[in-house]
Every structure is written in C-alpha cells, then in structure tokens.
mmCIF file of C-alpha atoms and ligand atoms in Angstrom:
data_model
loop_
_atom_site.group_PDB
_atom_site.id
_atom_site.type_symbol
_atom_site.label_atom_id
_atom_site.label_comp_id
_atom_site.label_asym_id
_atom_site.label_seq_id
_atom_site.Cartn_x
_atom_site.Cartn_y
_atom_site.Cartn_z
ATOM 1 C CA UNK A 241 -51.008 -49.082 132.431
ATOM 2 C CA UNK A 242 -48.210 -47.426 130.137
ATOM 3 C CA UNK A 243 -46.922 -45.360 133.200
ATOM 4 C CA UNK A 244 -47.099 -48.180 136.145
ATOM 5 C CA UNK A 245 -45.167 -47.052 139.117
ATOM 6 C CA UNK A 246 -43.415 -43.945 137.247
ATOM 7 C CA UNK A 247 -42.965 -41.268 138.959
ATOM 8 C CA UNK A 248 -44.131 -37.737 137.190
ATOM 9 C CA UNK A 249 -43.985 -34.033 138.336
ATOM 10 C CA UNK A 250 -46.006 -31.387 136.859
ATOM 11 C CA UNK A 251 -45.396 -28.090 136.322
ATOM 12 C CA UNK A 252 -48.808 -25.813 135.929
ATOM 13 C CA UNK A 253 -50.580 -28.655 136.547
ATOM 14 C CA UNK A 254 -53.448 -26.032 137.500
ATOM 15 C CA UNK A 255 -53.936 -25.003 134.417
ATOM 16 C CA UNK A 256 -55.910 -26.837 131.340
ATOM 17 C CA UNK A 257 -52.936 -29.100 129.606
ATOM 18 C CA UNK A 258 -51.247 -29.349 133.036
ATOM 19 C CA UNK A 259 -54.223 -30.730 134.416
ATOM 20 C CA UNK A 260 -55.280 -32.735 131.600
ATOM 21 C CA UNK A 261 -51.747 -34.669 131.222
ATOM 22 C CA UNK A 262 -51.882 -34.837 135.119
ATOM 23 C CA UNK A 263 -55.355 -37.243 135.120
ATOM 24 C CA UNK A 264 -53.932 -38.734 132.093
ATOM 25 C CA UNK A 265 -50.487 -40.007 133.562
ATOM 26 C CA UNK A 266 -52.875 -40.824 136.933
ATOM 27 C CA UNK A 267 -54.477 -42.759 134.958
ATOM 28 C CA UNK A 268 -52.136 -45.090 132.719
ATOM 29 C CA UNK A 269 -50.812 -45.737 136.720
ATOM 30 C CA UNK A 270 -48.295 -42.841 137.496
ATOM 31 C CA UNK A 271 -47.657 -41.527 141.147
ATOM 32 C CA UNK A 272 -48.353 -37.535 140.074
ATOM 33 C CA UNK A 273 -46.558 -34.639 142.180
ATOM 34 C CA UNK A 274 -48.748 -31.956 141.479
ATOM 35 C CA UNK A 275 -47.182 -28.013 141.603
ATOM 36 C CA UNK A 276 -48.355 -24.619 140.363
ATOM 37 C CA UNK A 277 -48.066 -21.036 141.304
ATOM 38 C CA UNK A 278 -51.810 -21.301 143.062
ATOM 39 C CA UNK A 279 -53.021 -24.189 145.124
ATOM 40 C CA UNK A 280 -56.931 -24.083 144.766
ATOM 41 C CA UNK A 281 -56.753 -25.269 141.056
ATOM 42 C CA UNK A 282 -53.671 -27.807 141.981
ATOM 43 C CA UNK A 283 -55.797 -29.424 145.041
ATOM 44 C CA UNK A 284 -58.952 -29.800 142.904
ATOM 45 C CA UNK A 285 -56.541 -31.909 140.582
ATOM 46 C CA UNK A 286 -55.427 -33.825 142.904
ATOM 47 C CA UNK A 287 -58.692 -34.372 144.209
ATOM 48 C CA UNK A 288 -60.244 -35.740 141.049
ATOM 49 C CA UNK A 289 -57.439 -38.476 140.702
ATOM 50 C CA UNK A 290 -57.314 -39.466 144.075
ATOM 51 C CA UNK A 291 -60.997 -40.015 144.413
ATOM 52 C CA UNK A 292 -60.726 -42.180 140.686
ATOM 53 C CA UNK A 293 -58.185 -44.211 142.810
ATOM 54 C CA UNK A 294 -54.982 -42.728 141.197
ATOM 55 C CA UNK A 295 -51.846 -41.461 143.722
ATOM 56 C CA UNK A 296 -51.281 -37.734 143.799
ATOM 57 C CA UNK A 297 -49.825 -34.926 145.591
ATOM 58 C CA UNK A 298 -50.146 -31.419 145.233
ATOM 59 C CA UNK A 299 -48.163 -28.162 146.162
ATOM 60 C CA UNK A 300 -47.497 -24.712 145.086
ATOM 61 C CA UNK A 301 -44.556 -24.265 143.120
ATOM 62 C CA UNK A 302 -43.730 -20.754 141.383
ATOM 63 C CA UNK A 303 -42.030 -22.427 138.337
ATOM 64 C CA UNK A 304 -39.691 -19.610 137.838
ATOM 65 C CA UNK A 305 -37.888 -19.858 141.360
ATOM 66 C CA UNK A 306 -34.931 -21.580 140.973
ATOM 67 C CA UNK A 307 -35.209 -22.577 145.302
ATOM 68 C CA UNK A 308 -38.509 -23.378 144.987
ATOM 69 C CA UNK A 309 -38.279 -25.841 142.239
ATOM 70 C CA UNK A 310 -35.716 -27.241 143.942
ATOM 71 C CA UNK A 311 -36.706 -27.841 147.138
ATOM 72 C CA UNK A 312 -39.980 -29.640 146.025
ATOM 73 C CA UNK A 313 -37.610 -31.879 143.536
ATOM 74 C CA UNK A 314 -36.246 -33.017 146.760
ATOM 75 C CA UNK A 315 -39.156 -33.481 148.187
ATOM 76 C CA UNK A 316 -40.810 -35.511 145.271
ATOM 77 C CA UNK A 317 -36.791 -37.763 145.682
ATOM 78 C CA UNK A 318 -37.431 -38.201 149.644
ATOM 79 C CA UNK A 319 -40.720 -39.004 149.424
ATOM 80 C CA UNK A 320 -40.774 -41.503 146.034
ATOM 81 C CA UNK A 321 -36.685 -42.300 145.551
ATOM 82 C CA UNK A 322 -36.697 -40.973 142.095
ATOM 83 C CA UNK A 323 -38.048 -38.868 139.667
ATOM 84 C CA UNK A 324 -38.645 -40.340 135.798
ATOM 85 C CA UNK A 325 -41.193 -37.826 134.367
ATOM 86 C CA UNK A 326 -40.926 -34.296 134.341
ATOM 87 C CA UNK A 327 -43.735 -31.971 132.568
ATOM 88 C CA UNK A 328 -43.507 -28.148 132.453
ATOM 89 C CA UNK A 329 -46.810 -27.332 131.180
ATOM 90 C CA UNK A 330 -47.101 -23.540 132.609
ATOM 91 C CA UNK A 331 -48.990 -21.022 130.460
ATOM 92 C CA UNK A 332 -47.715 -17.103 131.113
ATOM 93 C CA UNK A 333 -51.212 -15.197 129.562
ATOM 94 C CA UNK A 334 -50.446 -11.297 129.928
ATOM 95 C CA UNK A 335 -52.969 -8.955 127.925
ATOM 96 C CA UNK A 336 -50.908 -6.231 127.748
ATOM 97 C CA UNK A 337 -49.152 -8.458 125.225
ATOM 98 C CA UNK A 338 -51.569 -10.716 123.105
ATOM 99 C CA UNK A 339 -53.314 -7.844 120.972
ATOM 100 C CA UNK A 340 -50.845 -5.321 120.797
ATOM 101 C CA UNK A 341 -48.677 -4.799 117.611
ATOM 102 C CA UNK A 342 -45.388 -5.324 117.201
ATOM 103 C CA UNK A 343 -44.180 -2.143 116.379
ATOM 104 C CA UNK A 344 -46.273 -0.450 119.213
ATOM 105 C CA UNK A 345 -44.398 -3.155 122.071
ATOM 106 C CA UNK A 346 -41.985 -2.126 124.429
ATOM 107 C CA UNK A 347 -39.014 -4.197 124.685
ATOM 108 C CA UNK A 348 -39.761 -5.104 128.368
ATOM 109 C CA UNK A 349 -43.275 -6.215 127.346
ATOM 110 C CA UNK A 350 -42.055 -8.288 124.364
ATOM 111 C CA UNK A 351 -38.983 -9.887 126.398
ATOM 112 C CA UNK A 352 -41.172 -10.821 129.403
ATOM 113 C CA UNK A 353 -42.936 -14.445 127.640
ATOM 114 C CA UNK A 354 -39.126 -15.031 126.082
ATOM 115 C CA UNK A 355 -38.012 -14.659 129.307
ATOM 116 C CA UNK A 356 -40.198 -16.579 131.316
ATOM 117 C CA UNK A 357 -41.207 -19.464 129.173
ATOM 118 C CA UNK A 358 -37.433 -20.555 128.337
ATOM 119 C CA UNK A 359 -36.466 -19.789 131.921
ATOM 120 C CA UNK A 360 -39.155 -22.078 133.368
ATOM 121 C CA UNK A 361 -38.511 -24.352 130.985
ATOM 122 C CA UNK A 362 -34.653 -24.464 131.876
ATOM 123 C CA UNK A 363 -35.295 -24.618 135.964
ATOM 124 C CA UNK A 364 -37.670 -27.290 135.923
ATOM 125 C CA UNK A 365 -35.852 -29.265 133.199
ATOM 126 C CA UNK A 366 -32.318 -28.867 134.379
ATOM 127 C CA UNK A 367 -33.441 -29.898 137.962
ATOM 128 C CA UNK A 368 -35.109 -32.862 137.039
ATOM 129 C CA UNK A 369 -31.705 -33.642 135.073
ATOM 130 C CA UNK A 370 -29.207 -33.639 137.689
ATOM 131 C CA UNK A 371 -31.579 -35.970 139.681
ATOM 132 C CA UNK A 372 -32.203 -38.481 136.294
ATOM 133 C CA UNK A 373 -28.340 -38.820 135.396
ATOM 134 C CA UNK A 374 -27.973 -40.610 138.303
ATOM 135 C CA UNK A 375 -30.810 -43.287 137.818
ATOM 136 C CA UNK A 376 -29.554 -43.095 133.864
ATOM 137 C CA UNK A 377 -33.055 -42.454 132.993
ATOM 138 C CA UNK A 378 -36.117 -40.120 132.598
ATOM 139 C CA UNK A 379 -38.005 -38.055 130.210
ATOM 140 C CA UNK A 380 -38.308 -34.552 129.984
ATOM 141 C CA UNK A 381 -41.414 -32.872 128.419
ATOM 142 C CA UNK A 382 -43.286 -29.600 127.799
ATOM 143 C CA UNK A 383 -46.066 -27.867 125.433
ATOM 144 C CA UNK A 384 -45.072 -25.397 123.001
ATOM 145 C CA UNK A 385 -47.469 -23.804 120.104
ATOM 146 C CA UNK A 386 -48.178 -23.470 116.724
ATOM 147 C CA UNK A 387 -46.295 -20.094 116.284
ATOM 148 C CA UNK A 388 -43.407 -21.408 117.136
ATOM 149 C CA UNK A 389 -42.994 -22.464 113.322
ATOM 150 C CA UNK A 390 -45.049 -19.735 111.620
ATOM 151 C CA UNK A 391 -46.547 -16.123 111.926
ATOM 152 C CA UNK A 392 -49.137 -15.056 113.555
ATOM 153 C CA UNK A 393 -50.410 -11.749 113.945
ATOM 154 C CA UNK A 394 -50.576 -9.534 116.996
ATOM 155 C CA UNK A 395 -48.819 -12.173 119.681
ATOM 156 C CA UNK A 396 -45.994 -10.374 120.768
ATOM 157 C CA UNK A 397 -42.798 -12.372 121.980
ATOM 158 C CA UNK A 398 -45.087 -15.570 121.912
ATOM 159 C CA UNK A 399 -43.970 -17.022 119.062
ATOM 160 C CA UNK A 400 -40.412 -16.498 119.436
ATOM 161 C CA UNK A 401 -40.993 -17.960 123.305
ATOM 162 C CA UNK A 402 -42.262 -21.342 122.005
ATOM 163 C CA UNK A 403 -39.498 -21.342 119.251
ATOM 164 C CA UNK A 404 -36.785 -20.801 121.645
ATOM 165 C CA UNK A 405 -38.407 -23.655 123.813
ATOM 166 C CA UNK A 406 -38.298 -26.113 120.845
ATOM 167 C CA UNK A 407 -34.516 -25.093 120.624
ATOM 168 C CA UNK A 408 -34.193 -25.494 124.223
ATOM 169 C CA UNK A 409 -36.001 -29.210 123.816
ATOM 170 C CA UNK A 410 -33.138 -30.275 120.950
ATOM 171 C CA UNK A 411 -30.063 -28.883 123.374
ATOM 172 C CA UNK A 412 -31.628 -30.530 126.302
ATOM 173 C CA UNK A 413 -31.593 -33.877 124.255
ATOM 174 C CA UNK A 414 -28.284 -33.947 122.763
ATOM 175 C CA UNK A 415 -26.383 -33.293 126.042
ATOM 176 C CA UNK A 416 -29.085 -35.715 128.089
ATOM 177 C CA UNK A 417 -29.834 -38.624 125.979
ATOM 178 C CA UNK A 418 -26.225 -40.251 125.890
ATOM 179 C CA UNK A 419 -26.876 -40.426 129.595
ATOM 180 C CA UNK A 420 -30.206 -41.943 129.037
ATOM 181 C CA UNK A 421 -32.771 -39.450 129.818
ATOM 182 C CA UNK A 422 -34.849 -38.581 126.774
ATOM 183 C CA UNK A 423 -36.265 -34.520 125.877
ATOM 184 C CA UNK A 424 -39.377 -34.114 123.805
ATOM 185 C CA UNK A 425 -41.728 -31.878 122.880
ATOM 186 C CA UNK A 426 -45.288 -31.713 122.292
ATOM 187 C CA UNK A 427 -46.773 -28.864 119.783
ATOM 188 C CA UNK A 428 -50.558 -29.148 119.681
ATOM 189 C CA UNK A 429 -52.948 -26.776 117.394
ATOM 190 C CA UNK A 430 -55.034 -23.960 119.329
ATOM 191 C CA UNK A 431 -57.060 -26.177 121.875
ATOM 192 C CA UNK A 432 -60.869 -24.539 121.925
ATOM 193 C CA UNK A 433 -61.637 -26.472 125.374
ATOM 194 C CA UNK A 434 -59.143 -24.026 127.104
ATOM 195 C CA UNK A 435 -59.940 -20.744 128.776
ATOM 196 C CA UNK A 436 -56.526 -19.834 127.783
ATOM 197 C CA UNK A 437 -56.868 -19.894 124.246
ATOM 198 C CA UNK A 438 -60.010 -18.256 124.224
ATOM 199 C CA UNK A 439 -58.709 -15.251 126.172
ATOM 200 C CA UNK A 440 -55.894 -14.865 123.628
ATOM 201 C CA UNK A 441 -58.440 -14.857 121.040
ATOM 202 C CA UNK A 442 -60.654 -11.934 122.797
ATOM 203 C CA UNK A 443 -57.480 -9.592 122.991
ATOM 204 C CA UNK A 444 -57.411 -9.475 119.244
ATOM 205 C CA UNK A 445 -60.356 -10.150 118.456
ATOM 206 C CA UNK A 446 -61.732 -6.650 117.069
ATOM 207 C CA UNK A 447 -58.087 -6.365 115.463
ATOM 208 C CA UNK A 448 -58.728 -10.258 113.577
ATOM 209 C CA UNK A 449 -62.225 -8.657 112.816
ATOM 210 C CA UNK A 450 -63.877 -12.224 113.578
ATOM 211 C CA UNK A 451 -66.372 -13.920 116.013
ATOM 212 C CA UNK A 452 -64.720 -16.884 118.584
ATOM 213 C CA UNK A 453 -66.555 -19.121 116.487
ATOM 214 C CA UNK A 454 -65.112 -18.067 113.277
ATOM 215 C CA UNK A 455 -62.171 -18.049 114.381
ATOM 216 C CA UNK A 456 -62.051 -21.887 115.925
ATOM 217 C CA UNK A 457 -63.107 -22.256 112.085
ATOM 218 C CA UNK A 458 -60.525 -20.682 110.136
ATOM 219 C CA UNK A 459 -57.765 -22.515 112.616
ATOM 220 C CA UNK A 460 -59.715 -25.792 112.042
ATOM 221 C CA UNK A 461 -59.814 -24.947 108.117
ATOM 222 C CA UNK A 462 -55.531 -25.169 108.466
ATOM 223 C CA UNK A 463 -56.284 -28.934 109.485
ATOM 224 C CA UNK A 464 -56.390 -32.052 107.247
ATOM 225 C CA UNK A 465 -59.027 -33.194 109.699
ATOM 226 C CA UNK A 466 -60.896 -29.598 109.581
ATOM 227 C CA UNK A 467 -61.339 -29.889 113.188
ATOM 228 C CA UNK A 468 -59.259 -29.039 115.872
ATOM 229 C CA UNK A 469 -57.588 -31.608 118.398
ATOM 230 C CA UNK A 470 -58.726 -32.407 121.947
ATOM 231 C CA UNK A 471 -57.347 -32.107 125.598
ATOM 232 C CA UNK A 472 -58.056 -35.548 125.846
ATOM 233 C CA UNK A 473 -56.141 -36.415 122.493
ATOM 234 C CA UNK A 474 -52.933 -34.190 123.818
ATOM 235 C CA UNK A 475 -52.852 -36.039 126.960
ATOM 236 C CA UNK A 476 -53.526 -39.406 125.654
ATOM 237 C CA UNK A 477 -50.143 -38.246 123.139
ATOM 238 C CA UNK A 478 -48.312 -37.062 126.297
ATOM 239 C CA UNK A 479 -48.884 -40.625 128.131
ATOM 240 C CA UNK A 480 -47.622 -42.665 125.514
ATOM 241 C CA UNK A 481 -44.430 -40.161 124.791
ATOM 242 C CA UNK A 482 -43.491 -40.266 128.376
ATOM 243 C CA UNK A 483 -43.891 -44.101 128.796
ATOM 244 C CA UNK A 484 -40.779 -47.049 127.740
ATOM 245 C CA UNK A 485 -42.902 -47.501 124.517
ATOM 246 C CA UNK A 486 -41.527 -43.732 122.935
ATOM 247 C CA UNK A 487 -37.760 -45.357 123.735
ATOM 248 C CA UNK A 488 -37.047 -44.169 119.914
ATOM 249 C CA UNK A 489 -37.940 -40.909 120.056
ATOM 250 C CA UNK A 490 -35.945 -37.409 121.547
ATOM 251 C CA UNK A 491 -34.747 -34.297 120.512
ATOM 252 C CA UNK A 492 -37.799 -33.059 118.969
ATOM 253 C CA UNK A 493 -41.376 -31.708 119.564
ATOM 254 C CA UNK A 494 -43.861 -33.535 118.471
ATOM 255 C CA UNK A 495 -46.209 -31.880 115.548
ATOM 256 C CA UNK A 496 -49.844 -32.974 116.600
ATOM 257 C CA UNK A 497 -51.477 -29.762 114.042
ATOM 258 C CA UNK A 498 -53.029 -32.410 112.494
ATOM 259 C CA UNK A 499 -51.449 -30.904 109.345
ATOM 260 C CA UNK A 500 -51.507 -27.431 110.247
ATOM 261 C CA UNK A 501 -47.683 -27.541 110.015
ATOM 262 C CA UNK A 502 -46.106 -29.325 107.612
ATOM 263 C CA UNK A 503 -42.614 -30.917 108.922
HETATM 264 N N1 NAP B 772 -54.511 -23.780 125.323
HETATM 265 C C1 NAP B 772 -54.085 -23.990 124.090
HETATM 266 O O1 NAP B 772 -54.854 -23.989 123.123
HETATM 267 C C2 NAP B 772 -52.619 -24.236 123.864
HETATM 268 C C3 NAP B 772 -52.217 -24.740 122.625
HETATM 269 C C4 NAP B 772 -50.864 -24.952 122.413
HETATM 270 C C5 NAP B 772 -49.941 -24.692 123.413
HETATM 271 N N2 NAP B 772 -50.356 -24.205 124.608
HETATM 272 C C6 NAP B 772 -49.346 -23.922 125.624
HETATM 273 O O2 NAP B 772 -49.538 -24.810 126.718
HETATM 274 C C7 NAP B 772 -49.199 -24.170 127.949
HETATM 275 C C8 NAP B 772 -50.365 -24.289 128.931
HETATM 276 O O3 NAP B 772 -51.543 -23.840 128.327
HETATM 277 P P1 NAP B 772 -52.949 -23.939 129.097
HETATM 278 O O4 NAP B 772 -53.998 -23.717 128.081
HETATM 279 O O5 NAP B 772 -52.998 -25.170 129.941
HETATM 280 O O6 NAP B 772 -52.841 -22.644 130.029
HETATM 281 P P2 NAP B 772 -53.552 -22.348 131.432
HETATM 282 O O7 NAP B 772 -54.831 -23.108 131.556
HETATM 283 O O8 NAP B 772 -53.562 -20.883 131.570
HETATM 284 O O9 NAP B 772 -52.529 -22.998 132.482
HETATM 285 C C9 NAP B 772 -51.287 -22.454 132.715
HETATM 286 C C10 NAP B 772 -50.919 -22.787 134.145
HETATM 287 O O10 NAP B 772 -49.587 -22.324 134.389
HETATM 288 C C11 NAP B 772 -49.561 -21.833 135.714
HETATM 289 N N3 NAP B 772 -48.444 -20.916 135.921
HETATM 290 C C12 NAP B 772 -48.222 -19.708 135.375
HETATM 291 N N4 NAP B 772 -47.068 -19.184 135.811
HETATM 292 C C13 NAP B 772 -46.547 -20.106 136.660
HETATM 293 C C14 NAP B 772 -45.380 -20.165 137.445
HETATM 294 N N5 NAP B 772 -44.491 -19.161 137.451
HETATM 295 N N6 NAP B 772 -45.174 -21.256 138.213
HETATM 296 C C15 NAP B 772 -46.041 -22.273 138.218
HETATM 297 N N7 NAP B 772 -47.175 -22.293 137.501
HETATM 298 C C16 NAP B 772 -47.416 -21.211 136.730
HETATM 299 C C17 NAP B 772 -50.894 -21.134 135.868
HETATM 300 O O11 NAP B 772 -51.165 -20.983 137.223
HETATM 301 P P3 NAP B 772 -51.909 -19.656 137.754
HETATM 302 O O12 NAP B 772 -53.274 -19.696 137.137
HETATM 303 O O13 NAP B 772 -51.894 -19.821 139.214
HETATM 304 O O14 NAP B 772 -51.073 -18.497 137.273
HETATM 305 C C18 NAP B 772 -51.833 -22.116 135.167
HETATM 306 O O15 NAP B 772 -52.306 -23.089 136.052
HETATM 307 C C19 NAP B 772 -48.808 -22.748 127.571
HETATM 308 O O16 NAP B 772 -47.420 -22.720 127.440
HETATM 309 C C20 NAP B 772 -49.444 -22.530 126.226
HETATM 310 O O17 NAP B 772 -48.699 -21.626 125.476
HETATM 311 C C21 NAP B 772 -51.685 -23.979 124.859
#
C-alpha cells in the first residue's frame, strides 16, 4: 500500500489515463477525489473503486476554471484536512486540429491546445500548491506526450502544448521543492488501449497513408521492446512516482517510450 492514507485529486479522471491512475492510486490505498468536465464517466470511476473497497469521490470540475478548481480544492481540504497528490491528466482532442497541416492552421486553432493544456496545467497545479506549502509537502503530476521532444506530422499546436507542459513541470519544481512539495512528469509512448489515441490516428490517417494497425506497428518499431506500453504499466509508474519511495526524484518528466526517446 505505497499510497496509504494519501490524499489524491484527479483532474480528467474521466478519461482513459485519468481513470487508470485513479483505480491505481485506489488501489495502493489512496482516498481519490475524482473531477472532470462530465460526471457520467467520473461516477462510473468512482463506482468501480468503491465497490473493490477503495475510498472515492467524484465531481465535475471544468479544469480550466480558475473558481471551479478552487472551490472543489476546498472542498477536497474540508472534507480530508489536506491535499498530498495532485494529477492533471485532462486530454483536449479537437479534430479541427489533429490532421490539418501546419501551414493551412489558423492561429486561433493552433493556440487553442497551447492554451489550454499549460493553462490547466497551471490552475490545477498552482492551487494544489498554495494548499501543500503549508503542510511542507505534496507531489504534483501530469501526462505529457511523445511530441513534446520530437516531430510529428500533422498535430498542430500539440507538440508544442506538451513541451511547454514539461517546461511548466521544471519551473513548478524549482520554486516548489525547497518548500517540500515535489513536480514530475510522466511522458508515456502512444497508448493503443485509448479511444483517444486512436481518434488522433483516424484524423490523419489517409494523410499517414496507413491502416490503425500499421500504424500501432511503426510506433511500436521506435521501441527497444517493439511493443508499446500499457495503461496498466503508466499507472502502476504513476503510483510509485507519487508515493514517499520517488523522495529523489523532481523537476522532470519521466521518459517511459521504452526507448522511443532517447534522454
Ligand atoms: N492516450 C494516449 O495514448 C496518450 C499518450 C501520451 C499522453 N497522453 C496525454 O494524456 C492526457 C489524457 O489522455 P487520455 O488518453 O486519457 O484522454 P481522454 O481519454 O480523452 O481523457 C481526457 C479527459 O479529460 C477531460 N477533460 C477535457 N477537458 C477538460 C476540462 N476542461 N476540465 C476537466 N476535464 C477535462 C475529458 O472529459 P470530457 O470527455 O468530459 O471532455 C476526458 O475525461 C492527454 O493530455 C494526452 O495528450 C495520452
């Protein structure tokens, strides 16, 4: 029970990795505060890890308003007295983006995922902030993604998104972690369980020329494993990052490409 008695909130925690990490930090013995922008996919969350025994609560949470985020922070305080984990794992999908070229993208269209990922990001991590300085202690996480660190066709502001996220992770740390709260990121390949990545892949796929299935294989093909990682492998990563065990580590995302990426 790496996470006994922590207490975790989770941003997107609808959504594939959100929910994932959620059963995950249920699991290793977390109290989980559930939030996303839509509560049927929160609840059924919270369902699943309640009726395995584990403590959760659920409630929608648009991760981009600054009240909102807020408000439920306090809640999460008044309800548990603290807060030690905080996950943003929201996913912004928009296919008027994924599939279009760059050179054919308005500037609204390729600001929008900049925008929104890094100012999620900032809301949900700053908030949980204010509230860990005063117990000198917590851990703030998120998900970023392989273009963060190198090109990919036809993805818009994407890849400049997660980069700026990974930037946001290091500047997060270096203020944070003399007052004890530790940032870090997790950066996992293209995760074939996930609706989202397959809808990415159907935007381009008539400009990448290639079936899904092809496709899984040329991103597994980057791999020194030739095979992609699991939702059950990020989470398991995400538990042990967030627990007392990862003491040593901030300021940086974690690479889990399996050698996709060289660091
Ligand atoms: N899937 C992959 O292969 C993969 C790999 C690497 C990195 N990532 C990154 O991991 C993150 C999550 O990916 P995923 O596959 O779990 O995506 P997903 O299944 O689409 O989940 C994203 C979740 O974010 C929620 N959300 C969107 N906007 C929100 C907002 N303003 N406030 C609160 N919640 C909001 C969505 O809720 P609604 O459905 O209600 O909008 C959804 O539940 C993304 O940042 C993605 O780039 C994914």
């Amino acid at each position: 029970m790496m996470l006994q008695d922590k207490v975790a909130v989770i941003y997107g925690a609808g959504g594939a990795i959100g929910g994932a990490v959620a059963r995950a930090f249920a699991r290793a013995g977390s109290r989980v505060f559930l939030t996303g922008r839509s509560r049927g996919p929160v609840d059924l969350v919270a369902q699943d890890i309640v009726s395995e025994g584990g403590s959760a609560e659920a409630a929608m949470v648009d991760a981009l308003d600054e009240r909102a985020v807020d408000e439920h922070l306090q809640h999460v305080i008044d309800r548990s007295g603290r807060v030690d984990i905080s996950f943003n794992a929201v996913g912004i999908p928009d296919p008027e983006i994924i599939g279009v070229p760059l050179v054919d993208l308005d500037v609204e269209r390729f600001s929008l995922p900049i925008t929104a990922y890094t100012t999620s990001y900032f809301l949900t991590a700053r908030t949980a902030a204010r509230r860990m300085v005063a117990d000198g202690s917590g851990v703030i996480m998120t998900v970023t993604a392989i273009p963060s660190r190198t090109g990919f066709p036809l993805q818009g502001g994407y890849g400049p998104a997660q980069a700026a996220k990974e930037a946001l992770t290091r500047a997060l740390s270096a203020e944070l972690a003399p007052q004890g709260i530790r940032v870090v990121g997790l950066r996992p390949n293209g995760l074939p369980e996930t609706d989202s990545l397959k809808e990415a892949f159907e935007s381009r796929a008539q400009a990448l020329g290639t079936s899904w299935d092809e496709w899984q294989q040329v991103l597994a093909n980057r791999t020194h494993t030739r095979r992609l990682s699991t939702l059950a492998e990020l989470a398991e990563m995400a538990v042990f990052i967030a627990s007392d065990k990862a003491s040593g580590m901030t300021g940086t995302t974690v690479n889990l490409t399996m050698g996709s990426l060289d660091d």
